[in-house]
């Protein structure tokens, strides 16, 4: 069941060198990245501030990779469709931040992108049981959102397995993305658990050769493809 899936590596630019972001993105393109993960933080939902709409707009014109905007902001419903207009092809919002998830997901889809819902480490899978029917992917946080370079929370593996089971039982076409603390040592276990879009920040941009780092992560997943 888990064989013959398409596994994509999604480098997170949070750990990139922003003074030469274009070069860094070209390196991960050469390494075989499938998606470019952009972490949007507002200093309210999470205790950090990163980038927003203008950066997504510039990057969308620059890269051939689909941009995956991970919104760690309060009131994501106000901004989600604007990220699609800026060029994001995937936009995810936290279930903890949005009381109107159905409306937000519909606004993302109506604008022409894939809609995702994100679960913090302490948020149970059951919180998105209804939402599974109207999203394209679920992003499971394997660290507390806000910062790159944190330790993978091991209980996440079982959470991904349970989510995978829920998706299979309901015969839904929903992909699982995982984000936080993924590296060469644990990537095989996250893929084995059922994740298909694998975000990695410091395991790619924290390395001297980002291109080689993406290639290595990809190669570690080939048995599942
Ligand atoms: C954390 C972000 C992640 C982060 C992952 O809030 O959502 O995307 O960049 O970084 P690593 O891979 O270093 O944990
Ligand atoms: Zn992220």
JSON list of C-alpha atoms and ligand atoms in Angstrom, two decimals:
[
{"chain": "A", "resi": 1, "resn": "UNK", "atom": "CA", "xyz": [0.00, 0.00, 0.00]},
{"chain": "A", "resi": 2, "resn": "UNK", "atom": "CA", "xyz": [2.79, 2.39, 0.91]},
{"chain": "A", "resi": 3, "resn": "UNK", "atom": "CA", "xyz": [4.91, 1.44, -2.09]},
{"chain": "A", "resi": 4, "resn": "UNK", "atom": "CA", "xyz": [4.85, 3.31, -5.40]},
{"chain": "A", "resi": 5, "resn": "UNK", "atom": "CA", "xyz": [4.20, 6.64, -3.82]},
{"chain": "A", "resi": 6, "resn": "UNK", "atom": "CA", "xyz": [5.66, 9.89, -4.97]},
{"chain": "A", "resi": 7, "resn": "UNK", "atom": "CA", "xyz": [7.95, 11.22, -2.28]},
{"chain": "A", "resi": 8, "resn": "UNK", "atom": "CA", "xyz": [8.97, 14.85, -2.52]},
{"chain": "A", "resi": 9, "resn": "UNK", "atom": "CA", "xyz": [11.71, 16.67, -0.66]},
{"chain": "A", "resi": 10, "resn": "UNK", "atom": "CA", "xyz": [10.63, 20.17, 0.36]},
{"chain": "A", "resi": 11, "resn": "UNK", "atom": "CA", "xyz": [13.61, 22.34, 1.42]},
{"chain": "A", "resi": 12, "resn": "UNK", "atom": "CA", "xyz": [12.59, 24.98, 3.95]},
{"chain": "A", "resi": 13, "resn": "UNK", "atom": "CA", "xyz": [14.24, 28.32, 3.20]},
{"chain": "A", "resi": 14, "resn": "UNK", "atom": "CA", "xyz": [14.03, 29.25, 6.88]},
{"chain": "A", "resi": 15, "resn": "UNK", "atom": "CA", "xyz": [17.55, 27.88, 7.30]},
{"chain": "A", "resi": 16, "resn": "UNK", "atom": "CA", "xyz": [18.88, 29.34, 4.03]},
{"chain": "A", "resi": 17, "resn": "UNK", "atom": "CA", "xyz": [21.35, 32.19, 3.71]},
{"chain": "A", "resi": 18, "resn": "UNK", "atom": "CA", "xyz": [19.01, 35.03, 2.75]},
{"chain": "A", "resi": 19, "resn": "UNK", "atom": "CA", "xyz": [21.84, 37.15, 1.39]},
{"chain": "A", "resi": 20, "resn": "UNK", "atom": "CA", "xyz": [22.11, 34.71, -1.54]},
{"chain": "A", "resi": 21, "resn": "UNK", "atom": "CA", "xyz": [18.68, 33.11, -1.54]},
{"chain": "A", "resi": 22, "resn": "UNK", "atom": "CA", "xyz": [18.52, 32.75, -5.33]},
{"chain": "A", "resi": 23, "resn": "UNK", "atom": "CA", "xyz": [21.74, 30.71, -5.40]},
{"chain": "A", "resi": 24, "resn": "UNK", "atom": "CA", "xyz": [20.52, 28.56, -2.56]},
{"chain": "A", "resi": 25, "resn": "UNK", "atom": "CA", "xyz": [17.27, 27.82, -4.37]},
{"chain": "A", "resi": 26, "resn": "UNK", "atom": "CA", "xyz": [19.08, 26.93, -7.58]},
{"chain": "A", "resi": 27, "resn": "UNK", "atom": "CA", "xyz": [21.21, 24.49, -5.59]},
{"chain": "A", "resi": 28, "resn": "UNK", "atom": "CA", "xyz": [18.19, 22.64, -4.21]},
{"chain": "A", "resi": 29, "resn": "UNK", "atom": "CA", "xyz": [16.57, 22.62, -7.66]},
{"chain": "A", "resi": 30, "resn": "UNK", "atom": "CA", "xyz": [19.69, 20.87, -9.00]},
{"chain": "A", "resi": 31, "resn": "UNK", "atom": "CA", "xyz": [19.59, 18.44, -6.10]},
{"chain": "A", "resi": 32, "resn": "UNK", "atom": "CA", "xyz": [16.09, 17.33, -7.08]},
{"chain": "A", "resi": 33, "resn": "UNK", "atom": "CA", "xyz": [13.82, 19.16, -4.64]},
{"chain": "A", "resi": 34, "resn": "UNK", "atom": "CA", "xyz": [10.13, 18.73, -5.45]},
{"chain": "A", "resi": 35, "resn": "UNK", "atom": "CA", "xyz": [8.65, 21.66, -3.59]},
{"chain": "A", "resi": 36, "resn": "UNK", "atom": "CA", "xyz": [9.97, 24.87, -1.99]},
{"chain": "A", "resi": 37, "resn": "UNK", "atom": "CA", "xyz": [8.72, 25.28, 1.58]},
{"chain": "A", "resi": 38, "resn": "UNK", "atom": "CA", "xyz": [8.29, 28.88, 2.76]},
{"chain": "A", "resi": 39, "resn": "UNK", "atom": "CA", "xyz": [7.63, 29.45, 6.47]},
{"chain": "A", "resi": 40, "resn": "UNK", "atom": "CA", "xyz": [5.50, 32.51, 7.11]},
{"chain": "A", "resi": 41, "resn": "UNK", "atom": "CA", "xyz": [5.57, 33.62, 10.77]},
{"chain": "A", "resi": 42, "resn": "UNK", "atom": "CA", "xyz": [3.89, 36.68, 12.24]},
{"chain": "A", "resi": 43, "resn": "UNK", "atom": "CA", "xyz": [5.30, 36.95, 15.78]},
{"chain": "A", "resi": 44, "resn": "UNK", "atom": "CA", "xyz": [1.84, 36.20, 17.22]},
{"chain": "A", "resi": 45, "resn": "UNK", "atom": "CA", "xyz": [0.91, 32.61, 16.41]},
{"chain": "A", "resi": 46, "resn": "UNK", "atom": "CA", "xyz": [4.57, 31.68, 16.89]},
{"chain": "A", "resi": 47, "resn": "UNK", "atom": "CA", "xyz": [7.33, 33.62, 18.66]},
{"chain": "A", "resi": 48, "resn": "UNK", "atom": "CA", "xyz": [9.28, 34.46, 15.51]},
{"chain": "A", "resi": 49, "resn": "UNK", "atom": "CA", "xyz": [8.89, 36.68, 12.44]},
{"chain": "A", "resi": 50, "resn": "UNK", "atom": "CA", "xyz": [10.01, 35.63, 8.96]},
{"chain": "A", "resi": 51, "resn": "UNK", "atom": "CA", "xyz": [8.82, 36.54, 5.47]},
{"chain": "A", "resi": 52, "resn": "UNK", "atom": "CA", "xyz": [5.52, 37.20, 3.73]},
{"chain": "A", "resi": 53, "resn": "UNK", "atom": "CA", "xyz": [3.75, 38.02, 0.49]},
{"chain": "A", "resi": 54, "resn": "UNK", "atom": "CA", "xyz": [6.43, 40.06, -1.34]},
{"chain": "A", "resi": 55, "resn": "UNK", "atom": "CA", "xyz": [9.00, 37.30, -0.85]},
{"chain": "A", "resi": 56, "resn": "UNK", "atom": "CA", "xyz": [6.63, 34.62, -2.13]},
{"chain": "A", "resi": 57, "resn": "UNK", "atom": "CA", "xyz": [5.87, 36.83, -5.12]},
{"chain": "A", "resi": 58, "resn": "UNK", "atom": "CA", "xyz": [9.55, 37.22, -6.05]},
{"chain": "A", "resi": 59, "resn": "UNK", "atom": "CA", "xyz": [10.35, 33.55, -5.51]},
{"chain": "A", "resi": 60, "resn": "UNK", "atom": "CA", "xyz": [7.39, 32.36, -7.57]},
{"chain": "A", "resi": 61, "resn": "UNK", "atom": "CA", "xyz": [8.80, 34.23, -10.55]},
{"chain": "A", "resi": 62, "resn": "UNK", "atom": "CA", "xyz": [12.29, 32.93, -9.91]},
{"chain": "A", "resi": 63, "resn": "UNK", "atom": "CA", "xyz": [11.89, 29.19, -9.28]},
{"chain": "A", "resi": 64, "resn": "UNK", "atom": "CA", "xyz": [10.22, 26.41, -11.24]},
{"chain": "A", "resi": 65, "resn": "UNK", "atom": "CA", "xyz": [9.48, 24.59, -7.97]},
{"chain": "A", "resi": 66, "resn": "UNK", "atom": "CA", "xyz": [5.94, 24.86, -6.62]},
{"chain": "A", "resi": 67, "resn": "UNK", "atom": "CA", "xyz": [5.92, 27.09, -3.55]},
{"chain": "A", "resi": 68, "resn": "UNK", "atom": "CA", "xyz": [4.43, 25.59, -0.42]},
{"chain": "A", "resi": 69, "resn": "UNK", "atom": "CA", "xyz": [3.48, 28.42, 1.96]},
{"chain": "A", "resi": 70, "resn": "UNK", "atom": "CA", "xyz": [3.21, 27.26, 5.57]},
{"chain": "A", "resi": 71, "resn": "UNK", "atom": "CA", "xyz": [1.25, 29.99, 7.36]},
{"chain": "A", "resi": 72, "resn": "UNK", "atom": "CA", "xyz": [2.10, 30.25, 11.04]},
{"chain": "A", "resi": 73, "resn": "UNK", "atom": "CA", "xyz": [-0.03, 33.33, 11.55]},
{"chain": "A", "resi": 74, "resn": "UNK", "atom": "CA", "xyz": [-3.19, 34.33, 13.37]},
{"chain": "A", "resi": 75, "resn": "UNK", "atom": "CA", "xyz": [-6.22, 34.94, 11.13]},
{"chain": "A", "resi": 76, "resn": "UNK", "atom": "CA", "xyz": [-4.86, 32.83, 8.27]},
{"chain": "A", "resi": 77, "resn": "UNK", "atom": "CA", "xyz": [-8.24, 33.06, 6.53]},
{"chain": "A", "resi": 78, "resn": "UNK", "atom": "CA", "xyz": [-7.62, 36.73, 5.82]},
{"chain": "A", "resi": 79, "resn": "UNK", "atom": "CA", "xyz": [-4.34, 36.06, 4.01]},
{"chain": "A", "resi": 80, "resn": "UNK", "atom": "CA", "xyz": [-4.48, 32.53, 2.58]},
{"chain": "A", "resi": 81, "resn": "UNK", "atom": "CA", "xyz": [-5.87, 33.41, -0.87]},
{"chain": "A", "resi": 82, "resn": "UNK", "atom": "CA", "xyz": [-3.45, 36.34, -1.11]},
{"chain": "A", "resi": 83, "resn": "UNK", "atom": "CA", "xyz": [-0.58, 33.86, -0.89]},
{"chain": "A", "resi": 84, "resn": "UNK", "atom": "CA", "xyz": [-2.06, 31.98, -3.85]},
{"chain": "A", "resi": 85, "resn": "UNK", "atom": "CA", "xyz": [-2.30, 35.24, -5.79]},
{"chain": "A", "resi": 86, "resn": "UNK", "atom": "CA", "xyz": [1.34, 35.88, -4.91]},
{"chain": "A", "resi": 87, "resn": "UNK", "atom": "CA", "xyz": [2.22, 32.57, -6.59]},
{"chain": "A", "resi": 88, "resn": "UNK", "atom": "CA", "xyz": [2.06, 29.83, -3.93]},
{"chain": "A", "resi": 89, "resn": "UNK", "atom": "CA", "xyz": [0.80, 26.53, -5.32]},
{"chain": "A", "resi": 90, "resn": "UNK", "atom": "CA", "xyz": [0.20, 25.00, -1.89]},
{"chain": "A", "resi": 91, "resn": "UNK", "atom": "CA", "xyz": [-0.99, 26.92, 1.17]},
{"chain": "A", "resi": 92, "resn": "UNK", "atom": "CA", "xyz": [-1.40, 25.40, 4.61]},
{"chain": "A", "resi": 93, "resn": "UNK", "atom": "CA", "xyz": [-3.03, 26.86, 7.72]},
{"chain": "A", "resi": 94, "resn": "UNK", "atom": "CA", "xyz": [-2.91, 25.67, 11.31]},
{"chain": "A", "resi": 95, "resn": "UNK", "atom": "CA", "xyz": [-6.08, 24.11, 12.69]},
{"chain": "A", "resi": 96, "resn": "UNK", "atom": "CA", "xyz": [-5.21, 25.78, 16.01]},
{"chain": "A", "resi": 97, "resn": "UNK", "atom": "CA", "xyz": [-5.31, 29.23, 14.37]},
{"chain": "A", "resi": 98, "resn": "UNK", "atom": "CA", "xyz": [-8.47, 28.98, 12.30]},
{"chain": "A", "resi": 99, "resn": "UNK", "atom": "CA", "xyz": [-12.04, 28.63, 13.54]},
{"chain": "A", "resi": 100, "resn": "UNK", "atom": "CA", "xyz": [-13.27, 28.68, 9.93]},
{"chain": "A", "resi": 101, "resn": "UNK", "atom": "CA", "xyz": [-11.07, 26.10, 8.31]},
{"chain": "A", "resi": 102, "resn": "UNK", "atom": "CA", "xyz": [-13.63, 25.05, 5.72]},
{"chain": "A", "resi": 103, "resn": "UNK", "atom": "CA", "xyz": [-14.01, 28.60, 4.46]},
{"chain": "A", "resi": 104, "resn": "UNK", "atom": "CA", "xyz": [-10.26, 29.12, 4.34]},
{"chain": "A", "resi": 105, "resn": "UNK", "atom": "CA", "xyz": [-9.61, 25.84, 2.51]},
{"chain": "A", "resi": 106, "resn": "UNK", "atom": "CA", "xyz": [-12.28, 26.71, -0.03]},
{"chain": "A", "resi": 107, "resn": "UNK", "atom": "CA", "xyz": [-10.72, 30.14, -0.57]},
{"chain": "A", "resi": 108, "resn": "UNK", "atom": "CA", "xyz": [-7.33, 28.54, -1.25]},
{"chain": "A", "resi": 109, "resn": "UNK", "atom": "CA", "xyz": [-8.80, 26.08, -3.73]},
{"chain": "A", "resi": 110, "resn": "UNK", "atom": "CA", "xyz": [-10.95, 28.72, -5.42]},
{"chain": "A", "resi": 111, "resn": "UNK", "atom": "CA", "xyz": [-7.81, 30.80, -5.92]},
{"chain": "A", "resi": 112, "resn": "UNK", "atom": "CA", "xyz": [-6.23, 27.78, -7.67]},
{"chain": "A", "resi": 113, "resn": "UNK", "atom": "CA", "xyz": [-3.89, 26.14, -5.15]},
{"chain": "A", "resi": 114, "resn": "UNK", "atom": "CA", "xyz": [-3.82, 23.05, -2.98]},
{"chain": "A", "resi": 115, "resn": "UNK", "atom": "CA", "xyz": [-5.14, 23.53, 0.54]},
{"chain": "A", "resi": 116, "resn": "UNK", "atom": "CA", "xyz": [-3.40, 22.04, 3.55]},
{"chain": "A", "resi": 117, "resn": "UNK", "atom": "CA", "xyz": [-4.17, 21.86, 7.24]},
{"chain": "A", "resi": 118, "resn": "UNK", "atom": "CA", "xyz": [-1.41, 21.79, 9.86]},
{"chain": "A", "resi": 119, "resn": "UNK", "atom": "CA", "xyz": [-1.33, 20.02, 13.22]},
{"chain": "A", "resi": 120, "resn": "UNK", "atom": "CA", "xyz": [0.91, 21.12, 16.09]},
{"chain": "A", "resi": 121, "resn": "UNK", "atom": "CA", "xyz": [2.63, 18.31, 18.00]},
{"chain": "A", "resi": 122, "resn": "UNK", "atom": "CA", "xyz": [0.05, 18.37, 20.83]},
{"chain": "A", "resi": 123, "resn": "UNK", "atom": "CA", "xyz": [-2.99, 18.62, 18.55]},
{"chain": "A", "resi": 124, "resn": "UNK", "atom": "CA", "xyz": [-4.68, 15.24, 18.10]},
{"chain": "A", "resi": 125, "resn": "UNK", "atom": "CA", "xyz": [-5.33, 13.74, 14.68]},
{"chain": "A", "resi": 126, "resn": "UNK", "atom": "CA", "xyz": [-9.02, 13.63, 15.49]},
{"chain": "A", "resi": 127, "resn": "UNK", "atom": "CA", "xyz": [-9.10, 17.46, 15.40]},
{"chain": "A", "resi": 128, "resn": "UNK", "atom": "CA", "xyz": [-8.99, 17.29, 11.61]},
{"chain": "A", "resi": 129, "resn": "UNK", "atom": "CA", "xyz": [-11.25, 14.30, 11.03]},
{"chain": "A", "resi": 130, "resn": "UNK", "atom": "CA", "xyz": [-13.88, 16.45, 9.29]},
{"chain": "A", "resi": 131, "resn": "UNK", "atom": "CA", "xyz": [-11.35, 18.65, 7.53]},
{"chain": "A", "resi": 132, "resn": "UNK", "atom": "CA", "xyz": [-9.78, 15.61, 5.83]},
{"chain": "A", "resi": 133, "resn": "UNK", "atom": "CA", "xyz": [-12.61, 15.63, 3.34]},
{"chain": "A", "resi": 134, "resn": "UNK", "atom": "CA", "xyz": [-11.89, 19.09, 2.01]},
{"chain": "A", "resi": 135, "resn": "UNK", "atom": "CA", "xyz": [-8.12, 19.47, 2.13]},
{"chain": "A", "resi": 136, "resn": "UNK", "atom": "CA", "xyz": [-5.45, 18.21, -0.27]},
{"chain": "A", "resi": 137, "resn": "UNK", "atom": "CA", "xyz": [-2.77, 17.55, 2.33]},
{"chain": "A", "resi": 138, "resn": "UNK", "atom": "CA", "xyz": [-2.13, 17.44, 6.05]},
{"chain": "A", "resi": 139, "resn": "UNK", "atom": "CA", "xyz": [1.07, 18.88, 7.46]},
{"chain": "A", "resi": 140, "resn": "UNK", "atom": "CA", "xyz": [2.12, 17.12, 10.66]},
{"chain": "A", "resi": 141, "resn": "UNK", "atom": "CA", "xyz": [4.50, 19.21, 12.75]},
{"chain": "A", "resi": 142, "resn": "UNK", "atom": "CA", "xyz": [7.28, 17.10, 14.23]},
{"chain": "A", "resi": 143, "resn": "UNK", "atom": "CA", "xyz": [8.61, 20.06, 16.25]},
{"chain": "A", "resi": 144, "resn": "UNK", "atom": "CA", "xyz": [6.84, 23.02, 17.82]},
{"chain": "A", "resi": 145, "resn": "UNK", "atom": "CA", "xyz": [6.55, 25.61, 15.06]},
{"chain": "A", "resi": 146, "resn": "UNK", "atom": "CA", "xyz": [8.64, 28.75, 15.16]},
{"chain": "A", "resi": 147, "resn": "UNK", "atom": "CA", "xyz": [12.24, 27.77, 14.62]},
{"chain": "A", "resi": 148, "resn": "UNK", "atom": "CA", "xyz": [14.46, 25.62, 12.47]},
{"chain": "A", "resi": 149, "resn": "UNK", "atom": "CA", "xyz": [17.05, 23.24, 13.85]},
{"chain": "A", "resi": 150, "resn": "UNK", "atom": "CA", "xyz": [14.96, 21.61, 16.60]},
{"chain": "A", "resi": 151, "resn": "UNK", "atom": "CA", "xyz": [14.91, 17.95, 17.60]},
{"chain": "A", "resi": 152, "resn": "UNK", "atom": "CA", "xyz": [12.40, 15.64, 15.92]},
{"chain": "A", "resi": 153, "resn": "UNK", "atom": "CA", "xyz": [9.64, 14.60, 18.37]},
{"chain": "A", "resi": 154, "resn": "UNK", "atom": "CA", "xyz": [9.63, 10.78, 18.10]},
{"chain": "A", "resi": 155, "resn": "UNK", "atom": "CA", "xyz": [5.92, 10.32, 18.94]},
{"chain": "A", "resi": 156, "resn": "UNK", "atom": "CA", "xyz": [5.17, 11.98, 15.59]},
{"chain": "A", "resi": 157, "resn": "UNK", "atom": "CA", "xyz": [5.85, 8.72, 13.79]},
{"chain": "A", "resi": 158, "resn": "UNK", "atom": "CA", "xyz": [2.89, 7.01, 15.39]},
{"chain": "A", "resi": 159, "resn": "UNK", "atom": "CA", "xyz": [0.74, 10.07, 14.73]},
{"chain": "A", "resi": 160, "resn": "UNK", "atom": "CA", "xyz": [1.62, 9.91, 11.03]},
{"chain": "A", "resi": 161, "resn": "UNK", "atom": "CA", "xyz": [0.74, 6.19, 10.99]},
{"chain": "A", "resi": 162, "resn": "UNK", "atom": "CA", "xyz": [-2.66, 6.86, 12.58]},
{"chain": "A", "resi": 163, "resn": "UNK", "atom": "CA", "xyz": [-3.36, 9.70, 10.17]},
{"chain": "A", "resi": 164, "resn": "UNK", "atom": "CA", "xyz": [-2.36, 7.51, 7.24]},
{"chain": "A", "resi": 165, "resn": "UNK", "atom": "CA", "xyz": [-4.75, 4.83, 8.45]},
{"chain": "A", "resi": 166, "resn": "UNK", "atom": "CA", "xyz": [-7.57, 7.34, 8.73]},
{"chain": "A", "resi": 167, "resn": "UNK", "atom": "CA", "xyz": [-6.97, 8.54, 5.17]},
{"chain": "A", "resi": 168, "resn": "UNK", "atom": "CA", "xyz": [-6.82, 4.99, 3.78]},
{"chain": "A", "resi": 169, "resn": "UNK", "atom": "CA", "xyz": [-9.98, 3.92, 5.65]},
{"chain": "A", "resi": 170, "resn": "UNK", "atom": "CA", "xyz": [-11.88, 6.86, 4.22]},
{"chain": "A", "resi": 171, "resn": "UNK", "atom": "CA", "xyz": [-10.39, 6.28, 0.75]},
{"chain": "A", "resi": 172, "resn": "UNK", "atom": "CA", "xyz": [-9.34, 9.90, 0.51]},
{"chain": "A", "resi": 173, "resn": "UNK", "atom": "CA", "xyz": [-6.74, 11.37, -1.77]},
{"chain": "A", "resi": 174, "resn": "UNK", "atom": "CA", "xyz": [-4.91, 13.37, 0.88]},
{"chain": "A", "resi": 175, "resn": "UNK", "atom": "CA", "xyz": [-1.13, 13.54, 1.14]},
{"chain": "A", "resi": 176, "resn": "UNK", "atom": "CA", "xyz": [0.83, 13.77, 4.38]},
{"chain": "A", "resi": 177, "resn": "UNK", "atom": "CA", "xyz": [3.59, 16.32, 4.80]},
{"chain": "A", "resi": 178, "resn": "UNK", "atom": "CA", "xyz": [5.99, 16.29, 7.75]},
{"chain": "A", "resi": 179, "resn": "UNK", "atom": "CA", "xyz": [7.93, 19.27, 9.06]},
{"chain": "A", "resi": 180, "resn": "UNK", "atom": "CA", "xyz": [10.61, 19.64, 11.69]},
{"chain": "A", "resi": 181, "resn": "UNK", "atom": "CA", "xyz": [13.82, 17.89, 12.66]},
{"chain": "A", "resi": 182, "resn": "UNK", "atom": "CA", "xyz": [13.91, 15.58, 9.65]},
{"chain": "A", "resi": 183, "resn": "UNK", "atom": "CA", "xyz": [17.37, 14.54, 8.56]},
{"chain": "A", "resi": 184, "resn": "UNK", "atom": "CA", "xyz": [19.28, 11.69, 6.92]},
{"chain": "A", "resi": 185, "resn": "UNK", "atom": "CA", "xyz": [19.07, 9.61, 10.10]},
{"chain": "A", "resi": 186, "resn": "UNK", "atom": "CA", "xyz": [15.26, 9.61, 10.41]},
{"chain": "A", "resi": 187, "resn": "UNK", "atom": "CA", "xyz": [13.93, 10.27, 6.90]},
{"chain": "A", "resi": 188, "resn": "UNK", "atom": "CA", "xyz": [13.41, 6.58, 6.18]},
{"chain": "A", "resi": 189, "resn": "UNK", "atom": "CA", "xyz": [11.26, 6.14, 9.26]},
{"chain": "A", "resi": 190, "resn": "UNK", "atom": "CA", "xyz": [9.06, 9.16, 8.44]},
{"chain": "A", "resi": 191, "resn": "UNK", "atom": "CA", "xyz": [8.51, 7.88, 4.91]},
{"chain": "A", "resi": 192, "resn": "UNK", "atom": "CA", "xyz": [7.84, 4.37, 6.20]},
{"chain": "A", "resi": 193, "resn": "UNK", "atom": "CA", "xyz": [5.21, 5.83, 8.56]},
{"chain": "A", "resi": 194, "resn": "UNK", "atom": "CA", "xyz": [3.37, 7.37, 5.61]},
{"chain": "A", "resi": 195, "resn": "UNK", "atom": "CA", "xyz": [4.71, 10.88, 4.98]},
{"chain": "A", "resi": 196, "resn": "UNK", "atom": "CA", "xyz": [5.07, 11.87, 1.33]},
{"chain": "A", "resi": 197, "resn": "UNK", "atom": "CA", "xyz": [6.19, 15.49, 1.38]},
{"chain": "A", "resi": 198, "resn": "UNK", "atom": "CA", "xyz": [9.27, 15.80, 3.52]},
{"chain": "A", "resi": 199, "resn": "UNK", "atom": "CA", "xyz": [10.28, 19.25, 4.74]},
{"chain": "A", "resi": 200, "resn": "UNK", "atom": "CA", "xyz": [13.90, 19.74, 5.75]},
{"chain": "A", "resi": 201, "resn": "UNK", "atom": "CA", "xyz": [15.56, 23.03, 6.66]},
{"chain": "A", "resi": 202, "resn": "UNK", "atom": "CA", "xyz": [18.80, 22.67, 8.59]},
{"chain": "A", "resi": 203, "resn": "UNK", "atom": "CA", "xyz": [19.45, 19.19, 7.16]},
{"chain": "A", "resi": 204, "resn": "UNK", "atom": "CA", "xyz": [19.74, 20.92, 3.77]},
{"chain": "A", "resi": 205, "resn": "UNK", "atom": "CA", "xyz": [20.72, 24.58, 4.17]},
{"chain": "A", "resi": 206, "resn": "UNK", "atom": "CA", "xyz": [22.72, 23.92, 7.31]},
{"chain": "A", "resi": 207, "resn": "UNK", "atom": "CA", "xyz": [25.06, 21.77, 5.22]},
{"chain": "A", "resi": 208, "resn": "UNK", "atom": "CA", "xyz": [27.94, 23.21, 3.18]},
{"chain": "A", "resi": 209, "resn": "UNK", "atom": "CA", "xyz": [26.52, 21.66, -0.02]},
{"chain": "A", "resi": 210, "resn": "UNK", "atom": "CA", "xyz": [22.72, 22.05, -0.15]},
{"chain": "A", "resi": 211, "resn": "UNK", "atom": "CA", "xyz": [22.49, 20.36, -3.55]},
{"chain": "A", "resi": 212, "resn": "UNK", "atom": "CA", "xyz": [24.21, 17.21, -2.29]},
{"chain": "A", "resi": 213, "resn": "UNK", "atom": "CA", "xyz": [22.12, 17.24, 0.88]},
{"chain": "A", "resi": 214, "resn": "UNK", "atom": "CA", "xyz": [18.86, 17.19, -1.10]},
{"chain": "A", "resi": 215, "resn": "UNK", "atom": "CA", "xyz": [20.19, 14.44, -3.34]},
{"chain": "A", "resi": 216, "resn": "UNK", "atom": "CA", "xyz": [21.16, 12.34, -0.33]},
{"chain": "A", "resi": 217, "resn": "UNK", "atom": "CA", "xyz": [17.73, 12.73, 1.26]},
{"chain": "A", "resi": 218, "resn": "UNK", "atom": "CA", "xyz": [16.06, 11.81, -2.02]},
{"chain": "A", "resi": 219, "resn": "UNK", "atom": "CA", "xyz": [18.22, 8.77, -2.48]},
{"chain": "A", "resi": 220, "resn": "UNK", "atom": "CA", "xyz": [17.31, 7.60, 1.01]},
{"chain": "A", "resi": 221, "resn": "UNK", "atom": "CA", "xyz": [13.66, 7.47, -0.04]},
{"chain": "A", "resi": 222, "resn": "UNK", "atom": "CA", "xyz": [13.95, 5.70, -3.41]},
{"chain": "A", "resi": 223, "resn": "UNK", "atom": "CA", "xyz": [12.93, 2.33, -2.06]},
{"chain": "A", "resi": 224, "resn": "UNK", "atom": "CA", "xyz": [9.50, 3.83, -1.41]},
{"chain": "A", "resi": 225, "resn": "UNK", "atom": "CA", "xyz": [8.99, 5.40, -4.81]},
{"chain": "B", "resi": 1, "resn": "LIG", "atom": "C1", "xyz": [9.38, 25.35, 11.89]},
{"chain": "B", "resi": 1, "resn": "LIG", "atom": "C2", "xyz": [9.19, 25.36, 10.39]},
{"chain": "B", "resi": 1, "resn": "LIG", "atom": "C3", "xyz": [10.01, 24.39, 9.65]},
{"chain": "B", "resi": 1, "resn": "LIG", "atom": "C4", "xyz": [11.49, 24.54, 9.80]},
{"chain": "B", "resi": 1, "resn": "LIG", "atom": "C5", "xyz": [12.07, 23.17, 9.74]},
{"chain": "B", "resi": 1, "resn": "LIG", "atom": "O1", "xyz": [8.38, 26.15, 12.45]},
{"chain": "B", "resi": 1, "resn": "LIG", "atom": "O2", "xyz": [7.83, 25.11, 10.06]},
{"chain": "B", "resi": 1, "resn": "LIG", "atom": "O3", "xyz": [9.65, 24.37, 8.27]},
{"chain": "B", "resi": 1, "resn": "LIG", "atom": "O4", "xyz": [12.12, 25.30, 8.83]},
{"chain": "B", "resi": 1, "resn": "LIG", "atom": "O5", "xyz": [13.44, 23.27, 9.99]},
{"chain": "B", "resi": 1, "resn": "LIG", "atom": "P1", "xyz": [14.27, 21.98, 10.40]},
{"chain": "B", "resi": 1, "resn": "LIG", "atom": "O6", "xyz": [14.20, 21.03, 9.25]},
{"chain": "B", "resi": 1, "resn": "LIG", "atom": "O7", "xyz": [15.61, 22.55, 10.64]},
{"chain": "B", "resi": 1, "resn": "LIG", "atom": "O8", "xyz": [13.63, 21.43, 11.64]},
{"chain": "B", "resi": 2, "resn": "LIG", "atom": "ZN1", "xyz": [7.29, 24.79, 7.91]}
]
